Short mmCIF file of C-alpha atoms in Angstrom, two decimals:
data_model
loop_
_atom_site.label_atom_id
_atom_site.label_comp_id
_atom_site.label_asym_id
_atom_site.label_seq_id
_atom_site.Cartn_x
_atom_site.Cartn_y
_atom_site.Cartn_z
CA UNK A 361 128.28 30.04 69.62
CA UNK A 362 125.18 30.14 67.48
CA UNK A 363 123.23 26.63 67.58
CA UNK A 364 119.99 25.90 65.37
CA UNK A 365 118.05 23.34 68.08
CA UNK A 366 115.86 20.61 66.45
CA UNK A 367 112.27 21.09 67.14
CA UNK A 368 110.76 18.73 69.55
CA UNK A 369 109.28 15.67 68.37
CA UNK A 370 105.49 15.97 68.29
CA UNK A 371 102.62 16.29 65.70
CA UNK A 372 101.58 19.75 64.84
CA UNK A 373 98.51 21.26 64.42
CA UNK A 374 96.89 24.29 62.67
CA UNK A 375 96.32 25.69 66.34
CA UNK A 376 99.11 24.12 68.24
CA UNK A 377 102.84 23.84 68.38
CA UNK A 378 104.95 20.97 68.93
CA UNK A 379 104.76 21.06 72.86
CA UNK A 380 100.91 21.11 72.83
CA UNK A 381 100.76 24.84 73.49
CA UNK A 382 98.57 27.61 71.38
CA UNK A 383 100.63 28.06 68.12
CA UNK A 384 103.43 30.91 68.91
CA UNK A 385 103.02 33.55 66.48
CA UNK A 386 106.08 35.90 67.63
CA UNK A 387 108.22 37.29 65.17
CA UNK A 388 111.57 39.55 65.35
CA UNK A 389 109.44 42.56 65.07
CA UNK A 390 107.21 41.88 68.19
CA UNK A 391 110.14 40.19 70.36
CA UNK A 392 112.17 43.63 69.75
CA UNK A 393 109.30 45.57 70.57
CA UNK A 394 108.96 43.32 74.16
CA UNK A 395 112.60 43.98 74.57
CA UNK A 396 112.58 47.82 74.10
CA UNK A 397 109.56 47.99 76.01
CA UNK A 398 111.26 46.28 78.86
CA UNK A 399 114.61 47.85 78.65
CA UNK A 400 113.62 51.39 77.99
CA UNK A 401 112.00 52.39 80.96
CA UNK A 402 112.22 54.39 84.11
CA UNK A 403 115.80 53.68 83.75
CA UNK A 404 116.40 56.18 81.21
CA UNK A 405 115.15 58.97 83.08
CA UNK A 406 118.02 58.64 85.66
CA UNK A 407 121.12 58.53 83.36
CA UNK A 408 121.69 62.38 83.25
CA UNK A 409 122.14 62.24 87.02
CA UNK A 410 124.37 58.98 86.64
CA UNK A 411 126.65 60.34 84.31
CA UNK A 412 126.77 63.53 86.40
CA UNK A 413 128.33 61.54 89.05
CA UNK A 414 130.87 59.99 86.85
CA UNK A 415 131.78 62.83 84.58
CA UNK A 416 132.53 63.01 81.12
CA UNK A 417 135.21 60.23 80.86
CA UNK A 418 133.72 57.25 82.89
CA UNK A 419 130.13 58.21 82.50
CA UNK A 420 130.04 57.38 78.74
CA UNK A 421 132.48 54.27 79.19
CA UNK A 422 130.83 52.42 81.86
CA UNK A 423 127.35 52.98 79.78
CA UNK A 424 129.08 51.01 77.09
CA UNK A 425 130.42 48.56 79.25
CA UNK A 426 127.16 47.42 80.65
CA UNK A 427 125.70 47.61 77.25
CA UNK A 428 128.14 45.13 76.13
CA UNK A 429 127.97 42.78 78.66
CA UNK A 430 124.15 42.69 78.64
CA UNK A 431 124.14 41.85 75.02
CA UNK A 432 126.96 39.13 75.41
CA UNK A 433 124.95 37.64 78.28
CA UNK A 434 121.88 37.69 76.48
CA UNK A 435 123.32 35.77 73.59
CA UNK A 436 124.24 33.00 75.84
CA UNK A 437 120.99 32.78 77.23
CA UNK A 438 119.18 32.52 73.75
CA UNK A 439 121.01 29.36 73.36
CA UNK A 440 119.72 28.02 76.58
CA UNK A 441 115.88 28.16 75.42
CA UNK A 442 116.02 24.55 74.02
CA UNK A 443 117.74 21.44 75.36
CA UNK A 444 120.44 20.80 72.57
CA UNK A 445 119.99 17.19 72.33
CA UNK A 446 116.26 16.66 72.97
CA UNK A 447 115.16 20.01 71.65
CA UNK A 448 112.80 20.31 74.59
CA UNK A 449 111.89 23.72 75.20
CA UNK A 450 112.42 25.63 78.41
CA UNK A 451 109.08 27.92 78.60
CA UNK A 452 110.65 30.19 81.59
CA UNK A 453 113.77 31.70 82.64
CA UNK A 454 113.45 29.49 85.74
CA UNK A 455 112.54 26.35 83.72
CA UNK A 456 115.60 26.84 82.02
CA UNK A 457 117.77 27.03 85.15
CA UNK A 458 116.12 23.99 86.81
CA UNK A 459 116.67 21.92 83.84
CA UNK A 460 120.33 23.06 83.06
CA UNK A 461 121.74 23.69 86.48
CA UNK A 462 119.31 21.56 88.79
CA UNK A 463 117.39 22.19 91.99
CA UNK A 464 119.37 24.15 94.33
CA UNK A 465 120.14 27.02 91.46
CA UNK A 466 116.50 26.79 90.45
CA UNK A 467 115.31 27.86 93.75
CA UNK A 468 118.04 30.60 94.00
CA UNK A 469 116.84 31.96 90.56
CA UNK A 470 113.17 31.77 91.51
CA UNK A 471 113.84 33.93 94.60
CA UNK A 472 116.19 36.30 92.67
CA UNK A 473 113.74 36.64 89.66
CA UNK A 474 110.28 37.14 91.34
CA UNK A 475 111.70 39.52 93.88
CA UNK A 476 113.25 41.56 91.46
CA UNK A 477 109.93 41.64 89.43
CA UNK A 478 108.23 42.95 92.64
CA UNK A 479 110.92 45.35 93.18
CA UNK A 480 110.19 46.69 89.39
CA UNK A 481 106.61 46.68 90.00
CA UNK A 482 107.19 49.09 92.98
CA UNK A 483 109.71 51.34 90.97
CA UNK A 484 107.66 51.65 87.78
CA UNK A 485 104.57 52.70 89.85
CA UNK A 486 106.73 55.37 91.67
CA UNK A 487 108.25 56.52 88.44
CA UNK A 488 104.63 56.67 86.72
CA UNK A 489 103.12 58.98 89.64
CA UNK A 490 106.30 61.37 89.23
CA UNK A 491 105.51 61.74 85.97
CA UNK A 492 101.54 62.15 86.13
CA UNK A 493 102.57 64.90 89.28
CA UNK A 494 105.00 66.60 86.41
CA UNK A 495 102.37 66.80 83.96
CA UNK A 496 100.02 68.84 86.46
CA UNK A 497 102.97 70.86 87.75
CA UNK A 498 104.08 71.93 84.12
CA UNK A 499 100.42 73.11 83.24
CA UNK A 500 100.50 74.79 86.74
CA UNK A 501 103.78 76.66 86.19
CA UNK A 502 102.41 77.92 82.67
CA UNK A 503 99.25 79.19 84.28
CA UNK A 504 100.73 80.50 87.71
CA UNK A 505 104.55 81.27 86.92
CA UNK A 506 107.37 79.74 88.66
CA UNK A 507 107.47 81.28 91.89
CA UNK A 508 104.02 79.57 92.51
CA UNK A 509 105.78 76.33 93.35
CA UNK A 510 102.89 74.24 92.24
CA UNK A 511 103.85 71.45 94.87
CA UNK A 512 101.46 68.29 94.58
CA UNK A 513 101.06 65.33 96.42
CA UNK A 514 102.16 61.82 94.51
CA UNK A 515 99.93 59.69 96.25
CA UNK A 516 96.46 60.38 93.99
CA UNK A 517 98.67 59.46 91.09
CA UNK A 518 99.99 56.47 92.53
CA UNK A 519 96.59 55.18 93.00
CA UNK A 520 95.31 56.23 89.30
CA UNK A 521 98.17 54.05 88.14
CA UNK A 522 97.51 51.20 90.06
CA UNK A 523 93.87 51.24 89.40
CA UNK A 524 94.74 51.22 85.56
CA UNK A 525 97.18 48.07 86.31
CA UNK A 526 94.55 46.50 88.28
CA UNK A 527 92.31 46.57 85.08
CA UNK A 528 95.30 45.47 82.73
CA UNK A 529 96.56 42.76 84.82
CA UNK A 530 93.28 40.82 83.74
CA UNK A 531 94.79 40.08 80.67
CA UNK A 532 95.49 36.13 80.68
CA UNK A 533 98.92 35.83 79.68
CA UNK A 534 102.23 37.32 78.17
CA UNK A 535 101.23 35.84 74.47
CA UNK A 536 98.31 38.69 74.43
CA UNK A 537 100.86 41.57 75.35
CA UNK A 538 102.10 42.12 71.58
CA UNK A 539 99.81 45.10 71.12
CA UNK A 540 100.58 46.45 74.58
CA UNK A 541 104.54 46.37 74.08
CA UNK A 542 104.52 48.00 70.57
CA UNK A 543 102.34 50.91 71.65
CA UNK A 544 104.90 50.97 74.75
CA UNK A 545 107.90 50.71 72.89
CA UNK A 546 106.58 53.99 70.73
CA UNK A 547 106.16 55.91 73.66
CA UNK A 548 109.61 55.10 75.14
CA UNK A 549 110.77 56.75 71.63
CA UNK A 550 108.66 59.56 72.04
CA UNK A 551 109.73 60.72 75.33
CA UNK A 552 113.38 59.89 75.08
CA UNK A 553 113.33 62.15 71.73
CA UNK A 554 111.60 64.88 73.66
CA UNK A 555 114.18 64.33 76.72
CA UNK A 556 116.96 64.51 74.15
CA UNK A 557 115.33 67.42 72.13
CA UNK A 558 114.99 69.63 75.37
CA UNK A 559 118.27 69.01 76.35
CA UNK A 560 119.87 70.27 73.34
CA UNK A 561 117.45 73.37 73.16
CA UNK A 562 118.72 73.95 76.93
CA UNK A 563 122.43 73.67 75.80
CA UNK A 564 121.77 75.78 72.46
CA UNK A 565 120.10 78.52 74.39
CA UNK A 566 123.12 79.39 76.14
CA UNK A 567 122.97 77.06 79.36
CA UNK A 568 126.06 77.38 80.98
CA UNK A 569 125.95 74.23 83.22
CA UNK A 570 128.99 73.11 85.32
CA UNK A 571 130.41 69.83 84.03
CA UNK A 572 133.82 68.22 84.69
CA UNK A 573 135.63 65.26 83.65
CA UNK A 574 135.14 63.44 86.91
CA UNK A 575 131.36 64.74 87.47
CA UNK A 576 130.43 65.98 90.63
CA UNK A 577 133.20 67.77 92.66
CA UNK A 578 134.47 66.93 96.10
CA UNK A 579 134.67 70.09 97.99
CA UNK A 580 132.04 72.10 96.07
CA UNK A 581 129.15 69.53 95.45
CA UNK A 582 129.83 67.03 98.41
CA UNK A 583 132.60 65.30 100.86
CA UNK A 584 134.67 62.68 99.54
CA UNK A 585 132.68 59.70 101.02
CA UNK A 586 129.36 61.06 99.50
CA UNK A 587 131.31 61.01 96.25
CA UNK A 588 132.01 57.45 96.40
CA UNK A 589 128.41 56.78 97.57
CA UNK A 590 126.87 58.25 94.86
CA UNK A 591 129.61 56.89 92.02
CA UNK A 592 128.19 53.46 93.24
CA UNK A 593 124.56 54.50 93.18
CA UNK A 594 125.06 55.42 89.83
CA UNK A 595 126.57 51.90 89.07
CA UNK A 596 123.14 50.67 90.45
CA UNK A 597 120.80 53.02 88.18
CA UNK A 598 122.54 52.04 84.87
CA UNK A 599 122.52 48.57 85.99
CA UNK A 600 118.77 49.10 86.29
CA UNK A 601 118.56 50.52 83.03
CA UNK A 602 119.76 47.39 81.61
CA UNK A 603 117.87 44.88 83.92
CA UNK A 604 115.45 43.07 81.31
CA UNK A 605 117.30 39.48 80.98
CA UNK A 606 114.72 37.47 83.21
CA UNK A 607 112.11 38.18 80.87
CA UNK A 608 114.11 36.94 77.55
CA UNK A 609 113.50 33.24 78.01
CA UNK A 610 109.87 34.20 78.43
CA UNK A 611 109.83 36.77 75.09
CA UNK A 612 111.66 33.74 73.15
CA UNK A 613 108.83 31.48 74.24
CA UNK A 614 106.51 33.85 71.96
CA UNK A 615 108.46 33.21 68.87
CA UNK A 616 107.50 30.77 65.89
CA UNK A 617 109.76 27.71 65.77
CA UNK A 618 111.14 28.76 62.12
CA UNK A 619 113.27 29.92 61.70
CA UNK A 620 114.94 28.52 65.00
CA UNK A 621 113.88 30.76 68.14
CA UNK A 622 117.75 31.49 69.09
CA UNK A 623 118.66 32.62 65.77
CA UNK A 624 115.70 35.37 65.91
CA UNK A 625 116.18 36.09 69.47
CA UNK A 626 119.98 36.99 69.14
CA UNK A 627 118.62 39.31 66.22
CA UNK A 628 116.02 40.83 68.44
CA UNK A 629 118.62 41.43 71.45
CA UNK A 630 121.01 42.84 69.18
CA UNK A 631 118.60 45.42 67.49
CA UNK A 632 116.95 46.42 70.87
CA UNK A 633 120.27 46.90 72.95
CA UNK A 634 121.86 48.77 70.05
CA UNK A 635 118.74 51.12 69.78
CA UNK A 636 118.33 51.42 73.69
CA UNK A 637 122.23 52.01 73.80
CA UNK A 638 122.04 54.84 71.37
CA UNK A 639 119.15 56.28 73.41
CA UNK A 640 120.91 56.11 76.83
CA UNK A 641 123.98 57.26 75.45
CA UNK A 642 122.14 60.57 74.06
CA UNK A 643 120.00 60.90 77.33
CA UNK A 644 122.78 60.68 79.71
CA UNK A 645 125.63 62.69 77.78
CA UNK A 646 123.01 65.35 76.30
CA UNK A 647 121.22 65.50 79.94
CA UNK A 648 124.57 65.74 81.61
CA UNK A 649 125.51 68.84 79.06
CA UNK A 650 122.41 70.62 79.92
CA UNK A 651 121.99 70.13 83.58
CA UNK A 652 125.75 69.65 84.74
CA UNK A 653 126.73 68.56 88.05
CA UNK A 654 123.26 69.48 89.24
CA UNK A 655 121.45 67.14 86.89
CA UNK A 656 118.19 65.99 88.81
CA UNK A 657 117.56 62.45 89.47
CA UNK A 658 114.62 62.34 86.93
CA UNK A 659 115.68 64.73 83.79
CA UNK A 660 112.23 65.20 82.75
CA UNK A 661 110.84 66.21 85.79
CA UNK A 662 113.59 68.16 87.23
CA UNK A 663 114.11 71.96 87.58
CA UNK A 664 114.16 74.04 84.31
CA UNK A 665 112.06 71.94 82.16
CA UNK A 666 109.01 73.56 82.51
CA UNK A 667 108.67 75.53 79.33
CA UNK A 668 107.42 74.60 76.58
CA UNK A 669 105.26 73.24 79.15
CA UNK A 670 102.81 71.57 76.53
CA UNK A 671 105.71 69.31 75.49
CA UNK A 672 106.88 68.22 79.07
CA UNK A 673 103.22 67.28 79.52
CA UNK A 674 103.46 65.11 76.63
CA UNK A 675 106.77 63.56 77.22
CA UNK A 676 105.61 62.51 80.67
CA UNK A 677 102.32 61.39 79.13
CA UNK A 678 104.29 59.09 77.22
CA UNK A 679 106.36 58.02 80.08
CA UNK A 680 102.92 56.87 81.83
CA UNK A 681 101.88 55.03 78.81
CA UNK A 682 104.95 53.40 78.29
CA UNK A 683 105.16 52.27 81.92
CA UNK A 684 101.44 51.02 81.86
CA UNK A 685 102.64 48.45 79.43
CA UNK A 686 106.23 47.62 81.06
CA UNK A 687 104.45 47.05 84.27
CA UNK A 688 102.73 44.18 82.62
CA UNK A 689 105.49 42.79 80.67
CA UNK A 690 107.32 42.43 84.04
CA UNK A 691 104.42 41.02 86.04
CA UNK A 692 103.10 38.44 83.56
CA UNK A 693 105.95 35.88 84.41
CA UNK A 694 105.15 36.48 88.18
CA UNK A 695 101.47 35.81 87.66
CA UNK A 696 101.98 32.80 85.24
CA UNK A 697 104.37 31.26 88.06
CA UNK A 698 101.95 31.47 90.99
CA UNK A 699 99.19 30.45 88.89
CA UNK A 700 100.79 27.47 87.37
CA UNK A 701 101.95 26.12 90.97
CA UNK A 702 98.46 26.86 92.32
CA UNK A 703 96.88 24.73 89.41
CA UNK A 704 99.34 22.03 89.64
CA UNK A 705 98.89 21.63 93.58
CA UNK A 706 95.24 22.00 93.64
CA UNK A 707 93.78 20.34 90.58
CA UNK A 708 90.55 19.63 92.48
CA UNK A 709 89.66 23.30 93.42
CA UNK A 710 87.16 24.83 91.41
CA UNK A 711 88.15 28.12 92.68
CA UNK A 712 91.62 27.79 90.96
CA UNK A 713 90.99 26.05 88.00
CA UNK A 714 87.27 26.78 86.76
CA UNK A 715 87.38 29.20 83.93
CA UNK A 716 84.23 31.50 83.24
CA UNK A 717 83.58 33.13 79.92
CA UNK A 718 82.36 36.95 79.86
CA UNK A 719 81.08 38.66 76.86
CA UNK A 720 82.62 42.22 76.88
CA UNK A 721 81.27 44.70 74.50
CA UNK A 722 83.43 45.65 71.51
CA UNK A 723 85.97 42.95 72.94
CA UNK A 724 84.17 39.66 72.43
CA UNK A 725 84.66 36.62 74.78
CA UNK A 726 87.11 36.97 77.78
CA UNK A 727 87.93 34.00 79.69
CA UNK A 728 88.62 34.62 83.59
CA UNK A 729 88.60 32.70 87.00
CA UNK A 730 87.95 34.01 90.28
CA UNK A 731 91.48 33.00 91.68
CA UNK A 732 93.18 34.89 89.13
CA UNK A 733 90.91 38.09 89.44
CA UNK A 734 91.60 38.13 93.06
CA UNK A 735 95.02 37.25 93.48
CA UNK A 736 96.29 39.81 90.66
CA UNK A 737 93.92 42.51 92.20
CA UNK A 738 95.48 42.03 95.90
CA UNK A 739 99.09 42.11 94.36
CA UNK A 740 98.59 45.44 92.34
CA UNK A 741 97.00 46.68 95.72
CA UNK A 742 100.29 45.54 97.75
CA UNK A 743 102.49 47.00 95.36
CA UNK A 744 100.29 50.40 95.15
CA UNK A 745 100.73 50.76 98.84
CA UNK A 746 104.15 49.82 99.23
CA UNK A 747 104.99 52.47 96.32
CA UNK A 748 103.04 55.06 98.75
CA UNK A 749 105.53 54.18 101.54
CA UNK A 750 108.96 53.98 99.84
CA UNK A 751 108.82 56.84 97.18
CA UNK A 752 112.99 57.14 96.76
CA UNK A 753 113.33 57.10 92.95
CA UNK A 754 117.28 56.73 92.47
CA UNK A 755 117.75 54.69 95.59
CA UNK A 756 114.95 52.50 94.59
CA UNK A 757 116.23 51.86 90.97
CA UNK A 758 119.80 51.79 91.99
CA UNK A 759 119.05 48.74 94.32
CA UNK A 760 116.73 47.03 92.15
CA UNK A 761 119.47 47.53 89.36
CA UNK A 762 122.23 46.26 91.68
CA UNK A 763 120.45 43.12 93.02
CA UNK A 764 119.03 41.98 89.64
CA UNK A 765 122.28 42.60 87.25
CA UNK A 766 124.59 40.18 88.53
CA UNK A 767 122.35 36.95 89.16
CA UNK A 768 119.85 37.55 86.18
CA UNK A 769 121.91 39.23 83.72
CA UNK A 770 125.41 37.58 84.03
CA UNK A 771 125.60 34.57 86.67
CA UNK A 772 122.72 32.25 85.35
CA UNK A 773 123.24 32.75 81.69
CA UNK A 774 126.98 32.38 82.04
CA UNK A 775 126.68 29.10 84.30
CA UNK A 776 124.16 27.72 82.04
CA UNK A 777 126.12 28.16 78.90
CA UNK A 778 129.14 26.58 80.47
CA UNK A 779 126.87 23.48 81.34
CA UNK A 780 124.89 23.26 77.79
CA UNK A 781 127.91 23.91 75.88
CA UNK A 782 130.45 21.46 77.70
CA UNK A 783 132.80 24.11 78.34
CA UNK A 784 135.92 22.60 80.07
CA UNK A 785 136.86 23.79 83.27
CA UNK A 786 139.86 26.10 83.44
CA UNK A 787 139.96 26.71 79.38
CA UNK A 788 140.32 30.06 78.11
CA UNK A 789 136.63 30.48 77.63
CA UNK A 790 135.76 29.15 81.04
CA UNK A 791 138.22 31.55 82.86
CA UNK A 792 136.79 34.40 80.70
CA UNK A 793 133.19 33.63 81.73
CA UNK A 794 133.97 33.23 85.19
CA UNK A 795 136.02 36.54 85.59
CA UNK A 796 133.28 38.35 83.68
CA UNK A 797 130.72 36.72 86.34
CA UNK A 798 132.96 37.68 89.55
CA UNK A 799 133.70 41.18 88.34
CA UNK A 800 129.77 42.17 88.03
CA UNK A 801 129.04 40.47 91.39
CA UNK A 802 131.41 42.93 93.23
CA UNK A 803 129.96 45.77 91.03
CA UNK A 804 126.65 44.80 92.30
CA UNK A 805 127.44 44.15 95.77
CA UNK A 806 128.90 47.58 96.38
CA UNK A 807 126.16 49.25 94.42
CA UNK A 808 123.40 47.74 96.46
CA UNK A 809 125.25 49.03 99.91
CA UNK A 810 125.17 52.42 98.28
CA UNK A 811 121.36 52.38 97.45
CA UNK A 812 120.67 50.91 100.79
CA UNK A 813 122.63 53.68 102.67
CA UNK A 814 120.97 56.01 100.38
CA UNK A 815 117.35 54.95 101.06
CA UNK A 816 118.48 54.96 105.11
CA UNK A 817 119.22 58.52 104.75
CA UNK A 818 116.25 59.51 103.02
CA UNK A 819 113.92 57.61 105.38
CA UNK A 820 115.26 59.82 108.12
CA UNK A 821 113.89 62.82 106.69
CA UNK A 822 110.81 61.35 105.35
CA UNK A 823 106.77 61.44 106.69
CA UNK A 824 104.86 58.27 105.73
CA UNK A 825 102.33 58.81 102.73
CA UNK A 826 103.47 62.09 102.17
CA UNK A 827 105.16 62.06 98.91
CA UNK A 828 105.49 65.16 97.14
CA UNK A 829 106.52 66.45 93.80
#
């Protein structure tokens, strides 16, 4: 299904590509780093809990199914970056949808994509704050003993993370994030290895965690209806762990035109998903073996992992550093969308269009404008406040994963591929693609309902601005 599309007509210069934009310098390495940064995020932390809800049989199988579906849909999406006839680039996910599927689907995609990006922003702030609090608690337990409790408010850490993102959000565009993505990808490997190592050490140390073939047990751990709800929430958590497709076109748009972008992108996606699936399997399965049916929602900040305290602290610092970069990878497309719309509609508004050059010590010249400075700052501030209001880790991840997985990972890539590749209606390929899409739709709806129910239950027991780890 791979196609090497022709490059658009135009005159190349040493500093600009064929579409008049600054020359793209992305490679297989940088694209893989961007994807790994987006994939291995806070989702990995909930996989031990998800496997605990599903058990030894269904847990690994469902992890592998989500991996294969995501990989397959991503290969379809890679062929949608360029128009096969004209070679015209689709610089963003929504632009590809508008060009291939038309205006109605474009509006639906825009609402879905940017709503999910907002949700991910909130989820990452919550996760980072929990990890920061875990560092403080690990040190406190070491000094004062486990009987102390060492509970701490998450709000101060939410604010600290928000301030960091407030500064980094002034990075002009996605093309300037390669260094941040590579650092974040290294961090993701670091805390995944530590989490796996701690789990193995716990098992090797004689942990007798209670595990079963079907996960948490009805009548012992929960009731039958609760079992159904937790299984569906677990599906949403796993979907969230693979929720990165809305960024693939943007990542592909950073690649050099030779070799063809779709060829390099498919290799990058295969590499990234293969690596992350191995980590996901290890984190989920080994984490379940360590904690059993009592696996915590976040296996690096759950009970029992307070010694060796310095290793726990390092792992959670790695998570924070990774999420600092991942937050930017996810919000930059949203920033670019809003700013391009405003610049197009207000071409004579100097507040929006005028650029100012600031010379920063050790960093050189930096270009900014007042609109970008103010709007991005307000966005980060709003996300920070919402994160303080809704600190429900597993339910938030499950809801975001459920809402994002079907439309952005499956539906739009499938529909665009059918149109662009001229797949004949009712043909075997058409039937297979439709069946895949509708199956994922059912799973997403059920997982979303379960996560909303979980949040509703949690809200009845929660005091505003009183999130405690």
